[in-house]
mmCIF file of C-alpha atoms in Angstrom:
data_model
loop_
_atom_site.group_PDB
_atom_site.id
_atom_site.type_symbol
_atom_site.label_atom_id
_atom_site.label_comp_id
_atom_site.label_asym_id
_atom_site.label_seq_id
_atom_site.Cartn_x
_atom_site.Cartn_y
_atom_site.Cartn_z
ATOM 1 C CA MET A 277 -86.402 -28.173 -9.138
ATOM 2 C CA GLU A 278 -89.887 -29.618 -10.352
ATOM 3 C CA PRO A 279 -89.385 -33.450 -9.831
ATOM 4 C CA SER A 280 -90.304 -34.871 -13.259
ATOM 5 C CA ALA A 281 -90.891 -31.585 -15.481
ATOM 6 C CA ASP A 282 -87.493 -31.065 -16.691
ATOM 7 C CA LEU A 283 -86.609 -34.588 -16.581
ATOM 8 C CA LYS A 284 -89.276 -35.622 -19.018
ATOM 9 C CA ALA A 285 -87.766 -32.905 -21.565
ATOM 10 C CA TYR A 286 -84.734 -35.372 -21.677
ATOM 11 C CA LEU A 287 -86.559 -38.805 -21.751
ATOM 12 C CA THR A 288 -87.088 -40.505 -25.131
ATOM 13 C CA GLY A 289 -88.858 -44.064 -24.267
ATOM 14 C CA HIS A 290 -85.309 -45.642 -25.843
ATOM 15 C CA TRP A 291 -84.154 -47.137 -22.361
ATOM 16 C CA LEU A 292 -80.279 -46.530 -23.377
ATOM 17 C CA THR A 293 -80.897 -42.847 -23.841
ATOM 18 C CA ASP A 294 -83.129 -42.427 -21.018
ATOM 19 C CA LEU A 295 -80.941 -44.377 -18.288
ATOM 20 C CA ALA A 296 -78.005 -42.147 -19.637
ATOM 21 C CA ASN A 297 -79.566 -38.807 -19.324
ATOM 22 C CA PHE A 298 -81.441 -39.898 -16.366
ATOM 23 C CA SER A 299 -78.112 -40.436 -14.532
ATOM 24 C CA ALA A 300 -76.689 -36.951 -15.888
ATOM 25 C CA PHE A 301 -79.873 -35.204 -14.738
ATOM 26 C CA ALA A 302 -79.645 -36.438 -11.273
ATOM 27 C CA PHE A 303 -75.877 -35.995 -10.694
ATOM 28 C CA HIS A 304 -76.237 -32.189 -11.757
ATOM 29 C CA GLY A 305 -79.537 -32.114 -10.070
ATOM 30 C CA ILE A 306 -78.639 -33.275 -6.360
ATOM 31 C CA PRO A 307 -75.869 -31.438 -4.645
ATOM 32 C CA ASP A 308 -72.699 -33.391 -3.245
ATOM 33 C CA LEU A 309 -73.090 -36.374 -5.443
ATOM 34 C CA ASN A 310 -69.898 -37.780 -6.658
ATOM 35 C CA TRP A 311 -71.671 -41.256 -8.565
ATOM 36 C CA VAL A 312 -74.831 -41.577 -10.032
ATOM 37 C CA GLY A 313 -76.027 -44.797 -12.231
ATOM 38 C CA PHE A 314 -77.891 -48.082 -12.830
ATOM 39 C CA TYR A 315 -76.986 -51.820 -11.802
ATOM 40 C CA LEU A 316 -78.963 -53.907 -14.348
ATOM 41 C CA ASP A 317 -80.306 -57.343 -13.477
ATOM 42 C CA HIS A 318 -78.626 -59.655 -15.603
ATOM 43 C CA GLY A 319 -80.493 -63.048 -14.292
ATOM 44 C CA ASP A 320 -77.563 -64.130 -12.090
ATOM 45 C CA ARG A 321 -76.031 -60.809 -10.935
ATOM 46 C CA LEU A 322 -76.504 -57.010 -11.261
ATOM 47 C CA ARG A 323 -73.858 -55.436 -14.248
ATOM 48 C CA LEU A 324 -73.093 -51.682 -14.335
ATOM 49 C CA GLY A 325 -75.281 -49.952 -16.684
ATOM 50 C CA PRO A 326 -75.093 -46.291 -17.721
ATOM 51 C CA PHE A 327 -74.023 -44.085 -14.951
ATOM 52 C CA VAL A 328 -71.889 -40.437 -14.025
ATOM 53 C CA GLY A 329 -68.890 -40.411 -12.063
ATOM 54 C CA LYS A 330 -65.204 -42.451 -12.164
ATOM 55 C CA PRO A 331 -65.202 -46.231 -13.313
ATOM 56 C CA ALA A 332 -67.243 -48.353 -11.082
ATOM 57 C CA CYS A 333 -67.386 -51.640 -10.108
ATOM 58 C CA THR A 334 -68.906 -54.137 -12.915
ATOM 59 C CA GLU A 335 -70.857 -56.833 -11.308
ATOM 60 C CA ILE A 336 -72.642 -56.891 -8.429
ATOM 61 C CA ALA A 337 -73.618 -60.102 -6.650
ATOM 62 C CA TYR A 338 -77.299 -60.257 -5.328
ATOM 63 C CA GLY A 339 -77.428 -59.448 -2.103
ATOM 64 C CA ARG A 340 -73.901 -58.150 -1.898
ATOM 65 C CA GLY A 341 -73.290 -54.295 -0.929
ATOM 66 C CA VAL A 342 -75.732 -52.043 -0.679
ATOM 67 C CA CYS A 343 -76.890 -52.446 -4.108
ATOM 68 C CA GLY A 344 -77.180 -56.103 -4.008
ATOM 69 C CA ALA A 345 -78.917 -55.750 -0.580
ATOM 70 C CA ALA A 346 -81.435 -53.431 -2.069
ATOM 71 C CA PHE A 347 -81.969 -55.357 -5.103
ATOM 72 C CA SER A 348 -82.882 -58.559 -2.970
ATOM 73 C CA ARG A 349 -84.932 -56.478 -0.556
ATOM 74 C CA LYS A 350 -86.908 -54.833 -3.505
ATOM 75 C CA ALA A 351 -86.538 -51.862 -1.202
ATOM 76 C CA ALA A 352 -84.917 -48.309 -1.268
ATOM 77 C CA LEU A 353 -81.922 -48.022 1.319
ATOM 78 C CA ILE A 354 -80.074 -44.768 2.576
ATOM 79 C CA VAL A 355 -76.911 -45.800 4.227
ATOM 80 C CA PRO A 356 -75.792 -42.454 6.141
ATOM 81 C CA ASP A 357 -72.156 -43.786 6.909
ATOM 82 C CA VAL A 358 -71.212 -46.760 4.106
ATOM 83 C CA HIS A 359 -68.163 -47.884 6.237
ATOM 84 C CA GLU A 360 -70.881 -48.751 8.915
ATOM 85 C CA PHE A 361 -72.289 -51.064 6.123
ATOM 86 C CA PRO A 362 -71.528 -54.448 6.188
ATOM 87 C CA GLY A 363 -70.273 -55.737 3.354
ATOM 88 C CA HIS A 364 -70.097 -52.250 1.567
ATOM 89 C CA ILE A 365 -68.242 -52.319 -1.922
ATOM 90 C CA ALA A 366 -65.855 -49.639 -2.043
ATOM 91 C CA CYS A 367 -65.815 -48.684 -5.758
ATOM 92 C CA ASP A 368 -64.815 -45.271 -5.047
ATOM 93 C CA SER A 369 -62.780 -44.315 -1.834
ATOM 94 C CA ALA A 370 -64.282 -41.048 -1.691
ATOM 95 C CA SER A 371 -67.924 -42.305 -1.156
ATOM 96 C CA ARG A 372 -69.186 -41.911 2.410
ATOM 97 C CA SER A 373 -73.011 -42.068 2.087
ATOM 98 C CA GLU A 374 -74.966 -44.144 -0.218
ATOM 99 C CA MET A 375 -78.723 -44.486 -1.259
ATOM 100 C CA VAL A 376 -80.154 -47.125 -3.568
ATOM 101 C CA LEU A 377 -83.418 -47.753 -4.844
ATOM 102 C CA PRO A 378 -85.294 -50.121 -6.686
ATOM 103 C CA LEU A 379 -85.952 -49.608 -10.654
ATOM 104 C CA LEU A 380 -89.010 -51.063 -11.499
ATOM 105 C CA ALA A 381 -90.985 -51.283 -15.013
ATOM 106 C CA GLY A 382 -94.036 -53.080 -15.345
ATOM 107 C CA GLY A 383 -94.314 -54.437 -11.756
ATOM 108 C CA LYS A 384 -90.537 -56.231 -12.664
ATOM 109 C CA LEU A 385 -87.843 -55.561 -10.993
ATOM 110 C CA LEU A 386 -84.851 -54.619 -13.356
ATOM 111 C CA GLY A 387 -82.554 -53.262 -11.300
ATOM 112 C CA VAL A 388 -81.432 -50.393 -9.082
ATOM 113 C CA LEU A 389 -80.581 -46.750 -8.863
ATOM 114 C CA ASP A 390 -77.325 -45.970 -6.938
ATOM 115 C CA LEU A 391 -76.529 -42.582 -5.884
ATOM 116 C CA ASP A 392 -73.398 -41.908 -3.646
ATOM 117 C CA SER A 393 -71.709 -39.234 -1.796
ATOM 118 C CA PRO A 394 -68.577 -37.975 -0.358
ATOM 119 C CA LEU A 395 -70.522 -36.769 2.148
ATOM 120 C CA VAL A 396 -71.289 -38.766 5.708
ATOM 121 C CA GLY A 397 -75.199 -38.547 6.250
ATOM 122 C CA ARG A 398 -75.869 -36.483 2.755
ATOM 123 C CA PHE A 399 -79.403 -38.631 1.926
ATOM 124 C CA SER A 400 -82.737 -38.027 3.564
ATOM 125 C CA ASP A 401 -86.001 -39.176 2.826
ATOM 126 C CA ALA A 402 -86.751 -36.239 0.852
ATOM 127 C CA ASP A 403 -84.006 -37.279 -1.370
ATOM 128 C CA ARG A 404 -85.416 -40.501 -1.516
ATOM 129 C CA GLN A 405 -88.739 -39.255 -2.583
ATOM 130 C CA LEU A 406 -87.250 -36.902 -5.074
ATOM 131 C CA ALA A 407 -85.252 -39.803 -6.673
ATOM 132 C CA GLN A 408 -88.548 -41.937 -6.889
ATOM 133 C CA LYS A 409 -90.634 -39.579 -8.368
ATOM 134 C CA TRP A 410 -87.717 -39.191 -11.354
ATOM 135 C CA LEU A 411 -88.034 -42.671 -11.195
ATOM 136 C CA ASP A 412 -91.479 -42.803 -11.728
ATOM 137 C CA ALA A 413 -91.297 -40.538 -14.525
ATOM 138 C CA LEU A 414 -88.633 -42.475 -16.258
ATOM 139 C CA ALA A 415 -90.908 -45.963 -15.905
ATOM 140 C CA ALA A 416 -93.502 -43.719 -17.421
ATOM 141 C CA SER A 417 -91.748 -43.098 -20.369
ATOM 142 C CA SER A 418 -89.268 -45.859 -20.912
ATOM 143 C CA GLY A 419 -91.236 -48.747 -18.974
ATOM 144 C CA ALA A 420 -92.354 -50.656 -22.255
ATOM 145 C CA SER A 421 -88.673 -50.781 -23.240
ATOM 146 C CA LEU A 422 -87.216 -51.195 -20.244
ATOM 147 C CA ALA A 423 -89.686 -54.059 -18.889
ATOM 148 C CA SER A 424 -88.407 -56.146 -22.204
ATOM 149 C CA ARG A 425 -84.787 -56.144 -20.721
ATOM 150 C CA PRO A 426 -82.707 -55.129 -23.905
ATOM 151 C CA TRP A 427 -79.382 -55.445 -22.053
ATOM 152 C CA CYS A 428 -79.902 -58.899 -21.946
ATOM 153 C CA ALA A 429 -80.297 -59.776 -25.267
ATOM 154 C CA LYS A 430 -78.198 -62.376 -26.989
#
């Protein structure tokens, strides 16, 4: 699958639509996943955004679990076996490996993309590179609407 050409057909420039379509695109485009979605920065914690999969944890503290750690470090994390990750948050007991990438737009850290698999060792650096290419396409389409953090509007 071409890293971004097919995805671009589903991106509209509206942040909510694009995060939802991105989640579905990744869920169906990467084999052996059981959850894909976003946790978005709310200024004091990460909150659940658009996703595909079973219902999930709704809030994650900075630095907690794989998502919180990736957000705090501003770096992608690949965890071959989540049971070996200190402080792992088990939203779905079927998840065995996890990959989390920072969501950036306009130089701002806005949250994380979280991908879970029921297979130990599912994710590779090639998977990380593919997900990053897709995130780059998302930022190119929706960067302006994402950078304004509309999910924090009161």
